[in-house]
Short mmCIF file of C-alpha atoms (C1' of nucleotides) in Angstrom, two decimals:
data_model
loop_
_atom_site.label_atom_id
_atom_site.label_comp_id
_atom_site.label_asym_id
_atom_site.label_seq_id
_atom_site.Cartn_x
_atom_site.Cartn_y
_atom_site.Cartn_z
CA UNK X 1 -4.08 -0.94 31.28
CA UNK X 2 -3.22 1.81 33.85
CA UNK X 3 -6.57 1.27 35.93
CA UNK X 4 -6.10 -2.46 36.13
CA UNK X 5 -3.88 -4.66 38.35
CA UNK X 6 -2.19 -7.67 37.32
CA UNK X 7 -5.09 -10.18 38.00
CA UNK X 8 -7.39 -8.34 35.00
CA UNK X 9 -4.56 -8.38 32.73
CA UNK X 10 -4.40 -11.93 33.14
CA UNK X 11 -7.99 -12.09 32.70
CA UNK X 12 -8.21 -10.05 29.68
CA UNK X 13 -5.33 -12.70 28.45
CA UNK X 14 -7.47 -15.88 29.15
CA UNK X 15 -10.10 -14.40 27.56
CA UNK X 16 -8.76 -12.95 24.55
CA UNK X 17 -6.50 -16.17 24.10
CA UNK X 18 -9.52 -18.45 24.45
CA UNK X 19 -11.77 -16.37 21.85
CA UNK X 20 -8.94 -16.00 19.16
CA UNK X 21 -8.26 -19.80 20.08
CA UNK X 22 -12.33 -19.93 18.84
CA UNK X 23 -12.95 -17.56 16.10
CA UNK X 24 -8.96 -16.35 14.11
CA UNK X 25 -9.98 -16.82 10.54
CA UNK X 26 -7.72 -19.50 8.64
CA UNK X 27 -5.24 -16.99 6.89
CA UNK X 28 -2.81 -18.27 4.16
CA UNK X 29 0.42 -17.00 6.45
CA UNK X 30 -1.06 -18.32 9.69
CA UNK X 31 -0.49 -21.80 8.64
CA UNK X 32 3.40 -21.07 9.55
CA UNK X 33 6.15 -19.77 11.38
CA UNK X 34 8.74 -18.93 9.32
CA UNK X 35 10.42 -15.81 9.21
CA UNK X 36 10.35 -15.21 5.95
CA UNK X 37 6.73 -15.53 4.77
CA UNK X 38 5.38 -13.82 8.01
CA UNK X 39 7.28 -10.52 7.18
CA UNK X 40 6.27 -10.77 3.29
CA UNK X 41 2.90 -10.88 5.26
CA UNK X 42 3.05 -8.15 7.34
CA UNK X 43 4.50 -6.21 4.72
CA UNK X 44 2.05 -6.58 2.42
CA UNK X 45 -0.61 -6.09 5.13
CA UNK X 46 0.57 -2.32 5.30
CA UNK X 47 -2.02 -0.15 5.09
CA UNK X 48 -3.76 -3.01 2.96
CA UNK X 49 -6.74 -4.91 3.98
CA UNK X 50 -6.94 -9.05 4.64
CA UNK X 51 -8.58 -9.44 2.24
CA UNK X 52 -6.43 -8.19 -0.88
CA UNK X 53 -3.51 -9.65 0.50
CA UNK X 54 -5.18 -13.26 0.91
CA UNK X 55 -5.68 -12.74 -3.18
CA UNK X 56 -1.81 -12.05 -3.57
CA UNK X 57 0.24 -13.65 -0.82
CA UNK X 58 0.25 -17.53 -2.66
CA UNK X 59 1.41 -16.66 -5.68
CA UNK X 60 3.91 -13.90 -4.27
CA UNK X 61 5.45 -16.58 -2.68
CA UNK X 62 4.77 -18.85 -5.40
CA UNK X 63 6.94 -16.57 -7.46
CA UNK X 64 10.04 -15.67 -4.44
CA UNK X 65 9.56 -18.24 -2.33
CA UNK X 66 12.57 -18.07 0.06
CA UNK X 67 14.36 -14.99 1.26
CA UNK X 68 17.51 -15.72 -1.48
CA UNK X 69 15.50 -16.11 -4.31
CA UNK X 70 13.78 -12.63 -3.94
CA UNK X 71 17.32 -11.36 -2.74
CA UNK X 72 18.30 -12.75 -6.32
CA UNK X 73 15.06 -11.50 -8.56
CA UNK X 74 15.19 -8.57 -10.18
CA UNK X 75 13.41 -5.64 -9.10
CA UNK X 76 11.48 -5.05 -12.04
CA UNK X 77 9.85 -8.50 -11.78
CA UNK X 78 9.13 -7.45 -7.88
CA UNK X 79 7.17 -4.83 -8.70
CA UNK X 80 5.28 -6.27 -11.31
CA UNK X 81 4.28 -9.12 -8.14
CA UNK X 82 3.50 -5.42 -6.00
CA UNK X 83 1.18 -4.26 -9.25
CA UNK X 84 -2.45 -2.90 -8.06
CA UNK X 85 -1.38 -3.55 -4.01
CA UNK X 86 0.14 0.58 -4.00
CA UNK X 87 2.49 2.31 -1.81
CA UNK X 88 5.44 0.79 -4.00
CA UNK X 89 7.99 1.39 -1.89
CA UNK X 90 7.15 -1.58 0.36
CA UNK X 91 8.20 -3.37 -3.02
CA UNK X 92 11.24 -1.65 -3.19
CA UNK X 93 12.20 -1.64 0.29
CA UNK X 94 11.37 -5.66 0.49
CA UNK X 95 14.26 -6.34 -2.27
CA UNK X 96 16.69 -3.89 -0.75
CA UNK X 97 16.00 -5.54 2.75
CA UNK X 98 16.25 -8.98 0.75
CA UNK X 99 19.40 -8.51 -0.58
CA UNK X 100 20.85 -6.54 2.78
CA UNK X 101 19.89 -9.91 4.76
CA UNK X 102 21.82 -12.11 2.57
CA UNK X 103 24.62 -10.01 2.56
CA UNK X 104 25.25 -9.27 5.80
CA UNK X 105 23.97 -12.30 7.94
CA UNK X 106 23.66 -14.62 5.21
CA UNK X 107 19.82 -14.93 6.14
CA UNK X 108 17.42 -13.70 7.94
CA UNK X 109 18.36 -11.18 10.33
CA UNK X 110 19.49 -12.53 13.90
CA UNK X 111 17.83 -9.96 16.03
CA UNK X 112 14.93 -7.56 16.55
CA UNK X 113 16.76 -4.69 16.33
CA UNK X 114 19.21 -5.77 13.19
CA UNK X 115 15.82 -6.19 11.17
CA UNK X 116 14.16 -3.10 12.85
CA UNK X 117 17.18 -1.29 11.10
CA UNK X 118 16.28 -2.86 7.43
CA UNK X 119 14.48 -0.79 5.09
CA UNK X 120 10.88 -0.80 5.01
CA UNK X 121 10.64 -2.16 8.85
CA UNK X 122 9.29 0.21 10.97
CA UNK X 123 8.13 -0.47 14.83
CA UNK X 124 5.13 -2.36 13.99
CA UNK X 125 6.37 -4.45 11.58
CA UNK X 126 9.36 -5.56 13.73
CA UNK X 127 7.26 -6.26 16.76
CA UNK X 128 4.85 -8.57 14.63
CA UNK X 129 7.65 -10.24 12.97
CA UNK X 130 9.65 -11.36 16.48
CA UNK X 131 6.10 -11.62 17.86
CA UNK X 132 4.36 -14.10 15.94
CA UNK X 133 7.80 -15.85 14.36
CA UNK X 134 9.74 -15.54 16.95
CA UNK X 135 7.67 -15.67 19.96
CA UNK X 136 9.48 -12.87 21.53
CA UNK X 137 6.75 -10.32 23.70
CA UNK X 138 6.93 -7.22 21.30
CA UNK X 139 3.85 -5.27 21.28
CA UNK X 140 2.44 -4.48 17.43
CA UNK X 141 0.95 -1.73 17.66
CA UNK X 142 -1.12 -1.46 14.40
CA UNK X 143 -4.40 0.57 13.51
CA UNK X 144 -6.87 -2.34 14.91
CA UNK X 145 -4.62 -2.57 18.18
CA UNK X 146 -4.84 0.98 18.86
CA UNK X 147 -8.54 1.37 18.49
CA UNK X 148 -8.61 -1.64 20.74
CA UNK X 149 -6.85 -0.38 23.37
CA UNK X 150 -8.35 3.00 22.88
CA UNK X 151 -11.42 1.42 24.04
CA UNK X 152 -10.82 -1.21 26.62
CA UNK X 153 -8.46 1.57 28.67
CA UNK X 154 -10.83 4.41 27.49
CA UNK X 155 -7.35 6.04 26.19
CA UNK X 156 -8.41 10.14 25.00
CA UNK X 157 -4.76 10.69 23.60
CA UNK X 158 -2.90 10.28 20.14
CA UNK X 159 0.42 9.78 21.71
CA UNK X 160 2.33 6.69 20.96
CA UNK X 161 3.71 5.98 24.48
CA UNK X 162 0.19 5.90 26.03
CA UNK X 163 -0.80 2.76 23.74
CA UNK X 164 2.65 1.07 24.22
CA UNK X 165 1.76 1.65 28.04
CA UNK X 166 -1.69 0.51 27.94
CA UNK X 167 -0.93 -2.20 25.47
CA UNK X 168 2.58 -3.97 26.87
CA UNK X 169 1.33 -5.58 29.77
CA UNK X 170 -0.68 -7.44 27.73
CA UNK X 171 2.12 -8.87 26.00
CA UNK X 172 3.90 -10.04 28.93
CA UNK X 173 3.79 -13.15 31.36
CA UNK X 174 2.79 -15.50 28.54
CA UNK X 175 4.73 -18.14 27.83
CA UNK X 176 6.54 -17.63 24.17
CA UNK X 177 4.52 -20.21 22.48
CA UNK X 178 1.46 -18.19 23.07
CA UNK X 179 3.03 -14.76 22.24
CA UNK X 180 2.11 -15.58 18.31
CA UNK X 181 -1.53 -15.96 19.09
CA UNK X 182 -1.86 -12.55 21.92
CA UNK X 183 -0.01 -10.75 19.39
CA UNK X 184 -2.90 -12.08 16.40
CA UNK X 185 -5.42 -11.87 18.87
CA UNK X 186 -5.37 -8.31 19.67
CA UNK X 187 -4.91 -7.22 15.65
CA UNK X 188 -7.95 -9.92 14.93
CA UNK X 189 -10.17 -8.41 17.95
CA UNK X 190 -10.02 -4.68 16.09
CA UNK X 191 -10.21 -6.99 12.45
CA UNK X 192 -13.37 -8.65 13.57
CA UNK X 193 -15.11 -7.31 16.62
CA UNK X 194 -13.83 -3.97 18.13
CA UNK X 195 -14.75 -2.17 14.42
CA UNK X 196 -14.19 1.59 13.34
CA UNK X 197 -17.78 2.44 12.90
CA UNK X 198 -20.06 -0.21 14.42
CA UNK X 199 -18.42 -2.25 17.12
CA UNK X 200 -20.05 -6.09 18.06
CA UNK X 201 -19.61 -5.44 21.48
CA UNK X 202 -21.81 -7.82 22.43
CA UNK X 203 -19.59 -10.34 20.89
CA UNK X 204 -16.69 -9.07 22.29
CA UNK X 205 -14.62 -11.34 24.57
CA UNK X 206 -13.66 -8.10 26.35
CA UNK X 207 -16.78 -6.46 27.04
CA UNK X 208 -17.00 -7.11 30.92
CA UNK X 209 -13.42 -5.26 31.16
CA UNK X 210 -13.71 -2.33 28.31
CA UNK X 211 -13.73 1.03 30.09
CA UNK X 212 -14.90 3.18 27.08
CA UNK X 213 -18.15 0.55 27.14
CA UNK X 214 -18.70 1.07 30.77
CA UNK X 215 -17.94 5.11 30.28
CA UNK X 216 -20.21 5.34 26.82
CA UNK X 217 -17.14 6.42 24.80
CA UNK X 218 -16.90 3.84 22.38
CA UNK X 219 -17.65 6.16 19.46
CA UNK X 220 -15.65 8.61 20.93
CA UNK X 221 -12.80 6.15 20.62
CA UNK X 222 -9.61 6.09 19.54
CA UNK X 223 -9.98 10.01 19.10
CA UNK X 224 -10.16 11.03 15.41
CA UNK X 225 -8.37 13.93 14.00
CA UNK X 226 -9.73 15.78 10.87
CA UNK X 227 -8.05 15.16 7.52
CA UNK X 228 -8.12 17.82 5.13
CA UNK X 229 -10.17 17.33 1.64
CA UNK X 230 -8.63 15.42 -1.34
CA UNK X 231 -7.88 18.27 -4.14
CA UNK X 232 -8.53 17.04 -7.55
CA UNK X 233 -6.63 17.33 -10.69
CA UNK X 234 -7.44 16.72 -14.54
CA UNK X 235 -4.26 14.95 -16.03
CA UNK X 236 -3.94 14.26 -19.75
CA UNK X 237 -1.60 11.23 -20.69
CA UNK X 238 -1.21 9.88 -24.56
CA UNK X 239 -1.22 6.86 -26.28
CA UNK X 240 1.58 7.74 -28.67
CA UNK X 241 1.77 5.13 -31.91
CA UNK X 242 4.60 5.06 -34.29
CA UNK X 243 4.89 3.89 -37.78
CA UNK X 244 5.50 0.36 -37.12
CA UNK X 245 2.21 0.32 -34.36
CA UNK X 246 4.32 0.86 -31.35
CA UNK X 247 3.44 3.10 -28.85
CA UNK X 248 5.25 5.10 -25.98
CA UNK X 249 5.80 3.89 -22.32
CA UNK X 250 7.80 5.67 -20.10
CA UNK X 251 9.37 5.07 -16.40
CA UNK X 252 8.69 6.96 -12.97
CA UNK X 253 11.73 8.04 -11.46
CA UNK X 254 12.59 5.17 -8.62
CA UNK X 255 12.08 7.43 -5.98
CA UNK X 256 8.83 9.10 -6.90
CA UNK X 257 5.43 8.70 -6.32
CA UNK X 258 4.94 5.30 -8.17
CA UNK X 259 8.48 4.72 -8.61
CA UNK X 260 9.87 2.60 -11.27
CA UNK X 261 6.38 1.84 -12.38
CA UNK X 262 5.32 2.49 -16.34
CA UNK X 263 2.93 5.02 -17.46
CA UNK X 264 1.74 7.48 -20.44
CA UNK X 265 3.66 10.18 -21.38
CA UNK X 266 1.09 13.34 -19.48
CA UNK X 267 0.62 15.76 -16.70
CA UNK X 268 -1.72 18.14 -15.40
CA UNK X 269 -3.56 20.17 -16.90
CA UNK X 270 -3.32 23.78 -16.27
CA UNK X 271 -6.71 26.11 -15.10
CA UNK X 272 -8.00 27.36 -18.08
CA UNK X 273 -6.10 25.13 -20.91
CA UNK X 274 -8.26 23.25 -22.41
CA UNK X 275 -7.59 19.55 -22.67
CA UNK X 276 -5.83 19.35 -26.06
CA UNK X 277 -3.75 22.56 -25.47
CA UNK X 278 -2.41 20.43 -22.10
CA UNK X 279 -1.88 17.66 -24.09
CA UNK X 280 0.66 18.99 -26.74
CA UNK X 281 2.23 21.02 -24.18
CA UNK X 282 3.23 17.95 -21.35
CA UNK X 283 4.56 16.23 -24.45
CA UNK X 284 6.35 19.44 -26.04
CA UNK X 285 7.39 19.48 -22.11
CA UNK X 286 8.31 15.85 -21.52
CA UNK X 287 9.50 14.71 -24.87
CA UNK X 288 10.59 17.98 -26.97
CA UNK X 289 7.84 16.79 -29.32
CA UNK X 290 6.06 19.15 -31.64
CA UNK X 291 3.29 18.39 -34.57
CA UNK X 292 1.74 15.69 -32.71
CA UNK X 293 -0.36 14.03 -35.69
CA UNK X 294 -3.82 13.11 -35.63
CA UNK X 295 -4.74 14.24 -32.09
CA UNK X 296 -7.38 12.18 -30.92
CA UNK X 297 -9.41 12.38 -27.80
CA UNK X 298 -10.34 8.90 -26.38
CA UNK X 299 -12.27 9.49 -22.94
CA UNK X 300 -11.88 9.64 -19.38
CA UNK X 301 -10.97 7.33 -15.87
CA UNK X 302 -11.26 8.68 -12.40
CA UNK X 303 -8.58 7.35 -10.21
CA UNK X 304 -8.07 8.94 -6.47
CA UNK X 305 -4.69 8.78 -4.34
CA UNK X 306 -4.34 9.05 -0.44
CA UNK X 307 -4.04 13.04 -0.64
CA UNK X 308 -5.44 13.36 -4.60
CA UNK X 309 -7.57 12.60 -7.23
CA UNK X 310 -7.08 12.71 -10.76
CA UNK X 311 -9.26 12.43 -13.41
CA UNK X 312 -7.39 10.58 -16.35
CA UNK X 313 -7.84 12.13 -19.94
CA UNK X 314 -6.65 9.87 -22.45
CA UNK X 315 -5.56 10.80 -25.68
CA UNK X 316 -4.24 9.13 -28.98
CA UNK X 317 -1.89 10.58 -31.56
CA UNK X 318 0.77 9.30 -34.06
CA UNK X 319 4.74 10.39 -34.09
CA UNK X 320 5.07 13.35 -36.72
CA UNK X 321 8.08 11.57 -37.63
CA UNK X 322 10.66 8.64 -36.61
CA UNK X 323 11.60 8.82 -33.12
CA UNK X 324 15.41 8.93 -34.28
CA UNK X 325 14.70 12.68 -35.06
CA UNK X 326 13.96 13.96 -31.20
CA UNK X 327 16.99 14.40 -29.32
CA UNK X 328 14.83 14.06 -25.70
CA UNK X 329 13.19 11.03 -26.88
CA UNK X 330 16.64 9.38 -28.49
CA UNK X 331 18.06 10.38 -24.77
CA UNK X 332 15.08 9.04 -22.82
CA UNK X 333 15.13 5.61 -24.92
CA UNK X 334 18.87 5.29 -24.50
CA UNK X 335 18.94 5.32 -20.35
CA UNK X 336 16.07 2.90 -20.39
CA UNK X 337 12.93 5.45 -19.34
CA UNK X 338 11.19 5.15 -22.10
CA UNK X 339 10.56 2.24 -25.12
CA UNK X 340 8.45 1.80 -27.78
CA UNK X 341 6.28 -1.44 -26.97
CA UNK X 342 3.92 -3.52 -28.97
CA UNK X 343 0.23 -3.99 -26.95
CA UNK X 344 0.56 -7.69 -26.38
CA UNK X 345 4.54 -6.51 -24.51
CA UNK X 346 2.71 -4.54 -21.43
CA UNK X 347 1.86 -7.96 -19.70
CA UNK X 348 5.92 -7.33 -18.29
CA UNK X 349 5.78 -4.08 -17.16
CA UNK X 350 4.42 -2.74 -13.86
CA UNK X 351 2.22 -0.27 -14.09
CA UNK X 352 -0.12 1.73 -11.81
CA UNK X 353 -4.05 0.89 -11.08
CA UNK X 354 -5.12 4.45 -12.89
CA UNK X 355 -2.97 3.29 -16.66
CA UNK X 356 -4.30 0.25 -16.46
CA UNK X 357 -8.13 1.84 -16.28
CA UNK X 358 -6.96 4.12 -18.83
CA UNK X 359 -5.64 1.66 -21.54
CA UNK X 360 -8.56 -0.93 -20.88
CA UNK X 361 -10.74 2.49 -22.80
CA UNK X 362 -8.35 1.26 -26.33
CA UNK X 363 -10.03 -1.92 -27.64
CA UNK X 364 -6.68 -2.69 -28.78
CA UNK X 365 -4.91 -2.72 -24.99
CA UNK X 366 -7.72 -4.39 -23.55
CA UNK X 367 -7.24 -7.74 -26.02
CA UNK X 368 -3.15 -7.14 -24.16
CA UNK X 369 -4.18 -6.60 -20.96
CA UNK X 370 -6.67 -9.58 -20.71
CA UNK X 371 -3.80 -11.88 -22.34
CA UNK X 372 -0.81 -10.11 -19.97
CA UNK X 373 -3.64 -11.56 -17.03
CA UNK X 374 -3.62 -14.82 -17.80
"C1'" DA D 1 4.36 15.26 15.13
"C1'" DA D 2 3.00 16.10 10.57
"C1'" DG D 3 3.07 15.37 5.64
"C1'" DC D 4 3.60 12.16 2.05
"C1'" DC D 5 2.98 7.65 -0.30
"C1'" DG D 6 -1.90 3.73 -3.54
"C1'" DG D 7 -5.62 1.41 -3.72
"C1'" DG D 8 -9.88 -0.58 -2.47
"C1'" DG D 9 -13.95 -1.73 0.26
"C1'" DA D 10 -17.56 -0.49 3.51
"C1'" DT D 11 -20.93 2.81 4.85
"C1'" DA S 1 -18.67 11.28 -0.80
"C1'" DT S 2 -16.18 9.81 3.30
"C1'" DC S 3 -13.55 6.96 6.12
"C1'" DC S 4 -9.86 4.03 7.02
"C1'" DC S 5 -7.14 0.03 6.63
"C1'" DA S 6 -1.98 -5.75 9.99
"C1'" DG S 7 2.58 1.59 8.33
"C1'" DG S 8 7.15 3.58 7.00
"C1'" DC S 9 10.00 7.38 5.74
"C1'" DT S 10 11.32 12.13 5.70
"C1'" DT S 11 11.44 16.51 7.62
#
DNA sequence: AAGCCGGGGAT
DNA sequence: ATCCCAGGCTT
């Protein structure tokens, strides 16, 4: 707060302190302290809102509920836990950083900046960890703290240093046992009061000492920057049966987009090509498979990404013959990227939101699916 | 600093 | 349809 001296940072402490003291929502990984479950927290709280992670974060922990045992889980079972949440390295990162932990320190890490160096901790995430476990006065500087210091110090900049500037001071002079709740308090000010589109500022605990309120910038702040459109492709993927009423599921590389989740053999299709044409073609493509027999189209799911959207076309077709025959497939089968499942078998297999839309159009997935749910 | 990575809910 | 969320990693 460049424009304010020490006494209004205190001020803006009391008062923040008391309201969060009055109105912090009763979150499943508030009602601790431990290391462990607050970074499962935070990491699942990337990029994902409250609310979706209340859903998950009990029976995540249900599932690994101490640092060794996810250290000792394999992978695949962690991302089945991450299925539907997205961004799947966080999954990926959270095992690695498991297993790092126990190997090096033999438990959680022993500093800030040993788990600042882990995989899948960033600045944020290490500041709210040492923060609210640890009691230690690191500033996280997340989405709803930004916009909230945007607007009490009327910041007009997207550069990080001005919102660690603005924002620090706030941090400091408290006593550690109430560095947890400053640290909550500013994230559940943006969560609750300070909003994106229509701020309760005459809720907010901080309204006497906002600058953008007193200046008439609040929708002016934090300064917006213009994303460019979402282009949108049509991708055909097949339900593949063979003889025995198997069908195909194959795995993402684990470094891809969705990586080392389970899909539909597919891609895009091409401008022009009509659906079918794609079709054989990604599987001639993918799996050196020709005479696709009985070629069946099923229907369509729309499914958007962060910089994409797809629209899923959904095909059916049987094996022209055993899958012994194709080379590609024989090879694919043999490193462990593809198998040949029966439906009630997909309950153990991660796969992304837009398959699981697509299957639930087969009658015959969606009897799996709802049993693979329960 | 910018581009990339999922998904979902609010408007 | 658009925005944006308790971000991190790579370039």
């Amino acid at each position: 707060m460049p424009a304010s001296p020490g006494t209004t940072t205190r001020a803006v402490q009391v008062a923040l302190l008391r309201w969060y003291a009055r109105c912090a929502r009763d979150l499943p990984w508030r009602r601790t302290s431990a290391p462990y479950p607050i970074w499962i927290s935070e990491v699942m709280l990337q990029q994902t809102r409250v609310e979706t992670v209340r859903l998950r974060f009990d029976e995540f922990l249900d599932r690994f509920p101490t640092l060794d045992a996810l250290a000792a889980a394999p992978l695949a079972r962690v991302l089945k836990s991450w299925e539907g949440m997205g961004y799947y390295a966080r999954a990926r990162n959270l095992h690695r950083a498991a297993r790092e932990m126990r190997r090096r320190y033999g438990g959680f890490a022993p500093s800030h900046a040993a788990f600042r160096a882990l995989p899948g901790v960033g600045a944020y995430t290490a500041a709210a960890v040492w923060a609210i476990a640890f009691g230690e006065a690191h500033l996280p500087l997340d989405g709803n703290v930004r916009r909230v210091l945007a607007r009490l110090c009327d910041l007009a900049t997207h550069r990080q240093d001005d919102y660690r500037a603005a924002g620090a001071p706030l941090m400091r002079g408290l006593p550690p046992s109430e560095v947890p709740q400053m640290a909550q308090a500013l994230m559940e000010l943006g969560a609750l009061t300070c909003l994106a589109r229509s701020p309760r500022c005459a809720d907010c605990p901080l309204r006497r000492f906002c600058q953008a309120r007193a200046r008439q910038t609040i929708p002016k702040r934090p300064l917006s920057r213009p994303r460019p459109a979402r282009p949108h492709h049509p991708v055909v993927i097949l339900y593949l049966r063979n003889r025995r009423g198997q069908f195909l599921l194959t795995q993402r590389p684990a470094h891809a987009m969705l990586g080392g989740l389970w899909e539909l053999p597919g891609g895009k299709a091409e401008a022009g090509e009509t659906l079918p044409r794609a079709m054989r073609r990604e599987i001639r493509e993918e799996l050196d498979l020709r005479g696709l027999r009985r070629l069946r189209y099923v229907g369509a799911v729309g499914h958007a990404y962060t910089h994409f959207a797809v629209t899923l076309h959904l095909f059916t077709a049987e094996m022209p013959g055993p899958a012994s025959a194709f080379p590609a497939l024989r090879r694919l089968s043999r490193t462990g990227r593809a198998r040949w499942l029966f439906p009630h078998q997909i309950a153990d297999y991660a796969l992304p939101t837009g398959t699981h839309r697509a299957l639930a159009l087969l009658p015959e997935l969606h009897r799996a699916r709802a049993a693979g749910r329960r």
